[in-house]
XYZ file of C-alpha atoms in Angstrom:
569
model
C 0.630 66.529 -54.467
C -1.702 64.019 -54.609
C 0.596 60.697 -52.659
C -1.417 57.140 -52.440
C -0.634 54.145 -50.213
C -2.198 51.420 -51.707
C -2.807 47.975 -50.334
C -3.525 45.029 -52.187
C -4.898 42.046 -49.721
C -5.199 39.093 -49.966
C -8.871 38.579 -48.332
C -11.116 41.355 -47.575
C -11.209 41.116 -43.121
C -7.114 41.959 -43.763
C -6.193 44.672 -42.617
C -2.609 46.021 -43.782
C -1.163 47.471 -40.370
C 1.848 48.678 -42.470
C 0.781 51.536 -44.276
C -1.632 52.495 -41.696
C 1.316 52.731 -39.285
C 3.617 55.058 -43.035
C -0.196 57.076 -43.484
C -0.399 58.110 -39.408
C 3.221 58.622 -39.391
C 3.864 61.155 -41.503
C 0.313 62.854 -40.645
C 2.161 63.075 -37.218
C 4.843 65.669 -38.881
C 1.500 67.356 -41.502
C 1.805 65.468 -44.213
C -1.272 64.146 -45.324
C -1.196 61.134 -47.405
C -4.412 59.228 -49.072
C -4.591 55.884 -48.752
C -6.432 52.392 -50.154
C -7.166 48.753 -49.791
C -8.151 46.941 -52.279
C -7.836 42.086 -52.616
C -6.151 39.531 -54.669
C -9.821 39.060 -55.186
C -10.929 41.945 -57.136
C -10.670 41.912 -61.538
C -7.343 44.092 -62.270
C -8.097 45.804 -64.258
C -11.588 47.773 -61.428
C -8.469 48.557 -59.317
C -6.727 50.256 -62.664
C -9.653 51.896 -63.777
C -9.881 52.935 -59.579
C -6.291 53.500 -59.413
C -6.898 56.127 -62.594
C -10.020 57.622 -61.263
C -7.911 58.979 -57.905
C -5.692 60.723 -60.365
C -2.145 60.145 -57.679
C 0.606 62.063 -58.645
C 2.654 59.858 -56.485
C 1.445 56.243 -55.888
C 3.076 53.778 -53.385
C 2.755 49.711 -53.554
C 3.005 47.442 -50.374
C 4.898 44.400 -51.677
C 4.074 41.361 -50.326
C 4.450 37.267 -51.066
C 0.651 37.003 -51.968
C 0.636 40.552 -53.463
C 3.632 40.872 -55.313
C 2.638 39.343 -58.628
C -0.490 41.648 -59.018
C 1.184 44.331 -57.985
C 4.051 43.845 -60.355
C 0.846 43.734 -63.342
C -0.474 46.477 -61.787
C 2.706 49.097 -62.342
C 3.189 48.401 -65.428
C -0.692 48.568 -66.457
C -0.532 52.056 -64.357
C 2.017 53.836 -66.213
C 0.302 53.569 -69.494
C -2.465 55.295 -68.045
C -0.517 57.516 -66.084
C 2.537 58.004 -67.909
C 3.412 61.014 -64.690
C 2.482 58.947 -62.222
C 5.823 58.487 -59.745
C 6.055 54.588 -58.407
C 7.307 53.568 -55.507
C 7.063 50.398 -54.100
C 8.004 49.301 -49.868
C 8.158 45.862 -48.191
C 9.297 42.565 -47.938
C 9.028 41.332 -51.525
C 11.098 43.776 -52.943
C 13.387 45.332 -49.940
C 15.689 42.351 -49.934
C 16.022 42.110 -54.065
C 15.432 45.873 -54.693
C 18.273 46.275 -57.096
C 17.363 43.585 -59.346
C 12.672 44.819 -58.850
C 13.947 48.535 -60.654
C 15.936 47.126 -63.062
C 13.422 44.722 -64.241
C 10.551 47.246 -64.127
C 11.522 50.594 -65.594
C 7.906 51.728 -64.544
C 8.990 51.606 -60.787
C 11.081 55.879 -59.510
C 11.846 54.299 -55.905
C 12.023 51.130 -53.511
C 11.968 51.689 -49.984
C 13.816 49.167 -47.388
C 13.314 47.866 -44.450
C 11.688 49.749 -42.043
C 9.585 52.474 -43.406
C 8.158 55.096 -41.711
C 10.891 57.342 -41.485
C 11.901 56.920 -45.002
C 8.630 57.377 -46.139
C 8.357 60.531 -43.988
C 11.378 62.110 -45.918
C 10.560 60.488 -49.751
C 7.225 62.354 -49.379
C 9.173 66.316 -48.223
C 11.352 65.132 -50.766
C 8.706 65.378 -53.515
C 6.797 67.885 -51.645
C 9.786 70.181 -51.769
C 11.147 70.518 -47.847
C 13.798 68.137 -49.204
C 16.495 68.711 -51.487
C 18.039 65.252 -52.897
C 17.047 61.926 -52.259
C 20.847 62.000 -52.518
C 19.860 62.370 -48.323
C 17.595 59.825 -47.292
C 18.833 56.058 -46.405
C 17.246 53.222 -46.658
C 16.493 53.512 -50.802
C 16.897 52.146 -53.674
C 15.829 54.337 -56.717
C 16.237 55.956 -60.386
C 18.308 58.731 -60.345
C 17.640 61.230 -64.378
C 15.067 59.709 -65.351
C 14.454 60.620 -69.557
C 12.343 59.985 -72.344
C 15.570 58.814 -73.864
C 16.852 56.292 -71.006
C 15.772 54.934 -67.747
C 18.092 56.600 -65.514
C 20.973 55.295 -63.097
C 20.240 53.073 -60.303
C 21.331 53.994 -57.046
C 21.792 52.628 -53.705
C 21.851 54.755 -50.012
C 23.062 52.892 -47.382
C 20.337 51.692 -45.093
C 18.613 52.849 -42.290
C 18.738 52.600 -39.029
C 16.304 51.542 -36.776
C 13.641 54.218 -35.261
C 12.032 53.825 -32.141
C 9.611 51.966 -31.875
C 7.441 53.468 -29.223
C 7.614 56.476 -32.119
C 5.042 54.407 -34.778
C 1.615 56.237 -34.068
C -1.383 53.815 -32.668
C -3.412 53.322 -36.531
C -7.601 52.333 -34.753
C -8.670 55.818 -33.735
C -11.735 55.561 -35.863
C -12.826 51.105 -35.810
C -15.256 52.150 -37.819
C -12.959 52.163 -40.717
C -11.587 48.259 -39.712
C -15.479 46.218 -39.666
C -15.598 43.273 -40.031
C -11.717 42.900 -40.107
C -8.784 41.086 -37.840
C -6.949 43.695 -36.357
C -3.327 43.480 -36.166
C -1.148 44.639 -33.639
C 3.018 44.950 -33.349
C 4.334 45.577 -29.696
C 8.187 43.939 -30.388
C 9.886 44.415 -34.980
C 12.831 42.359 -35.298
C 13.506 38.791 -34.137
C 16.162 36.647 -31.889
C 16.430 33.937 -33.535
C 18.223 32.521 -36.739
C 16.290 30.901 -38.523
C 17.804 29.571 -42.171
C 13.745 29.952 -44.532
C 12.123 33.395 -42.558
C 13.469 36.728 -43.302
C 13.087 37.708 -39.617
C 16.180 36.042 -39.504
C 17.675 39.247 -41.316
C 16.464 41.422 -39.314
C 18.423 41.234 -35.933
C 17.376 44.861 -34.068
C 14.570 43.301 -32.050
C 13.506 46.212 -29.883
C 9.901 46.525 -28.248
C 7.312 49.036 -27.791
C 6.793 50.765 -25.026
C 4.573 48.651 -22.260
C 2.650 51.513 -20.682
C 1.366 52.689 -24.733
C 0.732 48.778 -25.295
C -1.451 48.965 -22.959
C -3.556 51.925 -22.165
C -3.818 50.260 -27.188
C -4.518 46.873 -26.185
C -7.773 48.616 -23.529
C -8.904 50.332 -26.811
C -9.243 47.225 -28.519
C -11.013 45.544 -26.116
C -13.657 49.068 -25.727
C -14.332 48.695 -29.096
C -14.827 45.068 -28.570
C -12.756 44.007 -31.378
C -13.520 40.253 -32.029
C -9.764 39.474 -32.872
C -6.178 41.130 -32.317
C -3.105 39.288 -34.408
C 0.357 40.697 -32.815
C 2.347 39.999 -35.565
C 5.146 40.321 -33.779
C 7.678 37.644 -34.393
C 8.427 35.381 -31.281
C 6.085 37.354 -28.517
C 7.930 35.990 -25.841
C 11.099 35.949 -25.916
C 11.811 39.006 -23.541
C 9.373 36.648 -20.345
C 8.688 40.952 -18.470
C 7.558 42.289 -21.956
C 4.461 38.656 -22.503
C 4.539 38.512 -18.716
C 3.289 41.802 -18.200
C 0.776 41.884 -21.412
C -0.942 38.972 -20.394
C -1.868 40.198 -17.006
C -2.949 42.807 -18.599
C -5.397 41.266 -20.751
C -6.407 38.384 -17.673
C -7.345 41.489 -15.588
C -9.445 43.276 -18.777
C -10.956 41.091 -19.732
C -14.404 41.361 -20.911
C -15.189 38.096 -22.512
C -14.783 39.595 -26.221
C -12.175 39.912 -27.495
C -9.234 36.999 -28.793
C -5.500 37.928 -29.126
C -3.580 35.944 -30.734
C -0.417 35.203 -30.799
C 3.636 33.194 -31.771
C 5.473 32.577 -29.792
C 8.739 29.331 -28.681
C 6.805 27.147 -26.804
C 10.337 26.038 -25.169
C 10.352 29.089 -23.284
C 6.976 29.220 -21.871
C 8.338 29.210 -18.180
C 6.435 28.399 -15.294
C 4.938 32.532 -14.085
C 3.539 32.161 -17.926
C 2.154 28.888 -18.162
C 0.724 29.192 -14.470
C -0.939 32.675 -15.876
C -1.958 30.502 -19.709
C -3.504 27.831 -17.386
C -5.945 31.006 -15.692
C -7.338 32.808 -18.278
C -10.286 32.896 -19.872
C -10.993 30.039 -22.792
C -10.562 31.708 -25.977
C -9.124 35.066 -24.659
C -5.727 33.997 -25.751
C -4.551 31.260 -29.195
C -1.182 30.116 -29.777
C 0.323 29.814 -32.991
C 3.877 27.741 -32.187
C 6.379 26.722 -34.936
C 7.485 23.692 -34.358
C 9.013 22.876 -38.110
C 10.684 19.622 -37.280
C 11.150 17.388 -34.730
C 14.272 15.931 -36.524
C 17.181 17.274 -34.787
C 19.730 17.279 -37.655
C 17.159 19.258 -39.243
C 16.852 21.724 -36.478
C 20.879 22.152 -36.468
C 20.857 23.140 -40.353
C 18.601 25.214 -40.051
C 19.735 26.786 -36.636
C 16.505 27.250 -35.322
C 17.187 27.518 -31.499
C 14.304 24.403 -30.094
C 13.742 21.999 -27.454
C 11.387 19.492 -28.756
C 11.073 17.844 -25.862
C 10.011 21.270 -23.588
C 8.062 22.118 -26.447
C 5.978 18.552 -25.961
C 5.999 19.232 -22.390
C 4.408 22.808 -21.577
C 1.878 21.506 -25.149
C 0.012 18.621 -23.345
C 0.219 21.002 -19.467
C -1.789 23.747 -21.902
C -3.360 20.993 -24.129
C -4.479 18.925 -20.192
C -5.972 22.287 -19.418
C -8.752 22.989 -22.023
C -8.091 26.549 -21.977
C -6.186 27.785 -25.306
C -6.270 27.141 -28.447
C -2.723 25.549 -29.580
C -2.051 26.043 -33.484
C 0.874 23.516 -34.442
C 3.348 24.084 -37.774
C 5.195 21.581 -39.577
C 6.939 22.634 -42.604
C 8.436 20.496 -45.259
C 10.962 20.297 -47.808
C 13.325 21.828 -44.926
C 17.261 20.219 -45.180
C 17.536 16.718 -44.270
C 14.240 15.823 -43.799
C 13.048 13.226 -46.478
C 9.867 11.683 -46.583
C 10.406 8.857 -44.170
C 11.694 11.733 -41.390
C 9.662 14.653 -41.881
C 5.972 11.206 -41.043
C 8.282 11.089 -38.078
C 8.077 15.129 -37.347
C 4.146 14.524 -38.356
C 3.758 12.190 -35.561
C 5.383 13.740 -32.388
C 3.056 16.864 -32.951
C -0.164 15.504 -34.384
C 0.668 13.598 -30.749
C -0.155 16.549 -28.995
C -3.182 17.091 -30.245
C -3.176 20.662 -31.078
C -6.298 22.016 -31.693
C -4.929 22.905 -35.537
C -1.826 21.325 -37.044
C -0.860 23.217 -40.545
C 0.940 21.844 -42.714
C 3.099 23.939 -44.816
C 5.428 24.085 -47.331
C 9.447 26.039 -47.553
C 9.161 29.223 -49.024
C 12.787 29.754 -50.291
C 12.315 34.270 -49.643
C 14.689 36.194 -51.691
C 17.267 37.109 -49.011
C 16.865 33.970 -46.535
C 19.763 31.975 -45.514
C 17.579 29.311 -47.851
C 17.603 31.400 -50.324
C 21.601 31.746 -49.992
C 21.970 27.754 -50.314
C 19.648 26.804 -52.466
C 22.372 25.102 -54.338
C 23.746 23.659 -51.725
C 20.661 21.896 -50.880
C 19.452 21.268 -54.424
C 16.502 23.141 -54.143
C 13.886 23.865 -56.827
C 11.607 25.711 -56.566
C 8.842 27.942 -58.127
C 10.576 30.232 -60.331
C 6.985 32.174 -59.293
C 5.240 33.754 -55.861
C 5.299 32.035 -53.264
C 8.560 30.479 -54.572
C 7.468 27.504 -52.622
C 9.497 23.957 -52.886
C 9.417 21.762 -55.800
C 12.455 19.079 -54.538
C 14.960 19.077 -52.381
C 18.478 16.611 -51.953
C 16.207 14.804 -49.785
C 12.932 15.437 -50.956
C 11.188 14.366 -54.907
C 8.493 15.932 -56.476
C 7.177 13.174 -56.271
C 7.123 13.077 -52.565
C 6.285 16.963 -52.405
C 2.733 15.839 -54.135
C 2.029 13.279 -51.520
C 2.730 15.655 -49.265
C 0.290 17.816 -50.183
C -2.798 15.602 -50.396
C -1.705 14.183 -46.707
C -1.774 18.516 -45.962
C -5.075 18.275 -47.741
C -6.257 15.635 -45.344
C -5.235 17.138 -42.602
C -7.298 20.218 -43.709
C -10.322 18.908 -43.843
C -10.126 16.045 -42.018
C -8.083 16.902 -38.597
C -8.582 20.971 -38.397
C -12.391 21.370 -38.984
C -12.394 19.780 -35.765
C -15.697 18.567 -37.708
C -14.321 13.895 -36.578
C -12.832 14.299 -33.893
C -13.958 10.979 -32.781
C -13.904 9.128 -35.455
C -10.287 9.698 -36.112
C -9.467 8.857 -32.651
C -10.952 5.138 -33.218
C -9.468 5.049 -36.495
C -5.893 5.954 -36.145
C -5.530 2.718 -33.787
C -6.187 1.007 -37.871
C -3.076 2.659 -38.441
C 0.329 2.190 -37.739
C 0.380 5.510 -37.598
C -1.885 8.555 -37.242
C 0.637 10.045 -41.159
C -0.545 6.334 -42.320
C -4.199 6.604 -41.763
C -4.053 10.576 -43.625
C -2.011 8.942 -46.327
C -4.793 6.100 -46.545
C -7.316 8.319 -47.464
C -4.967 10.891 -49.901
C -5.070 7.644 -51.575
C -8.191 7.254 -51.626
C -9.234 10.379 -52.385
C -6.964 10.294 -55.664
C -8.089 6.674 -56.549
C -11.875 7.444 -56.759
C -10.559 11.605 -58.858
C -12.845 12.648 -55.754
C -9.008 15.607 -54.521
C -10.028 17.230 -58.188
C -13.815 18.392 -56.963
C -15.348 20.648 -54.485
C -17.303 18.392 -51.570
C -20.345 19.493 -49.483
C -19.971 18.539 -45.627
C -22.191 16.430 -45.875
C -20.295 14.584 -48.140
C -17.147 15.235 -46.888
C -19.152 13.095 -44.005
C -19.769 10.730 -45.947
C -16.881 9.911 -48.166
C -15.104 8.996 -44.819
C -17.610 6.346 -43.397
C -16.995 5.151 -47.430
C -13.168 4.141 -46.222
C -13.705 3.081 -43.105
C -16.354 0.733 -44.310
C -13.210 -0.720 -46.848
C -10.428 -0.346 -43.987
C -13.234 -1.845 -41.071
C -16.064 -3.245 -41.952
C -16.247 -5.616 -39.075
C -16.894 -2.422 -36.896
C -18.685 -0.711 -39.162
C -21.731 0.448 -37.115
C -19.650 1.587 -34.171
C -18.084 3.816 -36.510
C -21.322 5.139 -38.184
C -22.928 5.831 -34.769
C -19.375 7.931 -33.980
C -19.232 10.164 -37.372
C -22.955 11.151 -36.394
C -22.409 11.866 -33.023
C -19.656 14.067 -34.739
C -21.745 15.422 -36.876
C -24.258 16.641 -34.727
C -20.827 18.279 -31.954
C -20.598 20.735 -35.532
C -23.331 20.485 -37.264
C -27.542 21.153 -36.159
C -29.038 19.105 -39.033
C -32.642 19.326 -38.689
C -32.508 17.018 -41.815
C -30.983 13.935 -40.870
C -28.399 12.502 -43.186
C -29.202 9.152 -45.136
C -25.787 7.458 -43.507
C -27.001 8.729 -39.662
C -29.413 6.066 -40.048
C -32.665 7.102 -38.752
C -33.139 8.857 -35.202
C -32.212 7.246 -32.084
C -35.247 9.349 -29.857
C -38.848 8.677 -30.481
C -41.013 12.068 -31.203
C -42.816 10.778 -27.980
C -39.193 10.687 -25.797
C -38.206 14.326 -27.273
C -41.449 15.534 -26.434
C -41.353 14.314 -22.925
C -37.888 16.185 -22.345
C -38.689 18.957 -24.288
C -42.267 20.018 -22.232
C -40.056 19.508 -19.124
C -38.184 21.511 -20.540
C -39.003 24.120 -21.045
C -40.899 23.860 -17.146
C -37.498 23.104 -15.469
C -34.373 23.787 -17.359
C -32.194 21.619 -15.393
C -30.124 20.948 -18.825
C -30.172 24.105 -19.860
C -29.689 26.871 -18.199
C -29.722 30.994 -19.470
C -32.757 29.211 -22.092
C -35.851 30.466 -19.682
C -36.643 32.325 -22.250
C -36.887 31.087 -24.629
C -40.045 28.718 -25.543
C -40.084 24.695 -26.166
C -40.737 25.089 -29.787
C -37.771 27.274 -29.784
C -35.660 25.481 -27.306
C -35.302 22.519 -30.425
C -34.246 24.399 -32.917
C -31.061 25.192 -31.312
C -31.005 21.696 -29.317
C -30.883 18.776 -30.589
C -31.309 14.132 -29.110
C -29.002 12.359 -29.750
C -29.408 8.951 -28.750
C -25.159 6.716 -28.384
C -24.955 3.295 -26.544
C -27.408 3.152 -24.774
C -26.988 7.220 -23.894
C -28.670 10.456 -24.372
C -27.344 12.792 -25.042
C -28.645 16.679 -25.260
C -26.316 19.061 -27.958
C -26.949 22.834 -27.226
C -25.777 25.142 -29.693
C -26.191 28.581 -27.905
C -23.033 27.023 -26.230
C -20.296 26.114 -27.990
C -15.955 26.278 -27.444
C -14.470 28.787 -28.534
C -11.021 27.165 -29.111
C -12.803 23.685 -31.347
C -16.840 25.642 -31.795
C -18.221 22.596 -30.740
C -21.733 22.318 -29.146
C -21.398 21.514 -25.837
C -22.680 17.863 -25.148
C -24.719 17.286 -21.437
C -25.441 13.864 -20.791
C -28.587 12.503 -20.207
C -29.941 11.068 -16.482
C -32.098 7.681 -17.349
């Protein structure tokens, strides 16, 4: 009997940790299953044809917010071309609405709810004759007695107790399968907090993987020179001893290549953790910090345990050291957060100058507290995934549209890190940072620029045109800053028109590179390159009488900006 685990990822660079965990777990008990990964960017007919040619007897789909619409289309079509196939679903997008899904889609034979490894093993054993009945398997909703005349009776078995996380196998023993993909790793499951918008708050059964096992597995990833490992732990530092031990191990065994991503609660970071973080290699770890709102009433209503004054202090301390990429999140559409309140939350977080500021929108997820209280909050949201907020008691749809425009401007002009110095000056021309992005968004909208694809250079030109309207008297200073920002990120050899004439003469550049190719006074590590090669890998620019050298071989691991060297006069 052929059993096929199917993952449909958001992008090719993603891998699905869940299906690999299921596969490796059941194979540890002598049950072989097949696995296939696709992406939502592939043609549905191509995936359908591929699944048909694999001829599975049992077809299992891993269901998430980003792929559920795709999966639902596939299961309808798959059953037409493979009428005898048994279809099972699992994952967060069906676990909390299993009965509704199985009622709506008669093609589905069963759904695994919640944690899947042990449950999936027992389902596999049932279909291979090692178990007598599905009735004895906890954690499933299934269809019983289905015939050509009727859809059968839907049975909901009791929820399954959680398993020992250390019993879940390590899935990365064959790294060639994950070449050019982000590696996901799990050292804990569950979450101690009760955030009303998050499904992790439903699972209070927090447990941790054995630390000796974690260290052994992380060493394998370090030795494999994996570019990035993303921990999927919901709040990595909720247990200080666990977090500190892992961070110490990474610091002591770092080989200068792998970056580790963690979701943390910044207000839980203690002195020992902060001191260790300050000593880390730039780029060793990056932190994602969910602030969501700084409105105290909102924080209380969504059951968040977050002290923003402590978050602020710790984020600023980490930022000052300059060695850790920090990604801070906000959510629009939460209770008691109207447009002006969100403006305040944005300004509070923007003032911390994180490397990235994610302006997200509430997703009303089935099973969450927010979903259960949608009527009380007058929550209007999309009927289709990702079930995103359209309006609330406090925020109109018109406000949401305005915030969407601001989100785009933040993504283009702030999160890209391509306009850093220009934005720092431009902020002072507005009442606050939110107003700056608000004005930029209106500029795009009035000129019909929002729906167009723009080149990187076009983004600079549009910003300069916007500045010219707003700050005409200081236009030259902005143009020089924008040129500086351009070369900070882009080694462009064809100077764009907005930058004006070359600021360093051919004679000055020739003299500098003649000298540098002999002395390597400024560019240590370039000894094996000749002056022509050095010139291609760098750029000289004069700003306000000072000459700067942009070194593109040595970029910041936090922002990807070139190293900038002031040349002595």
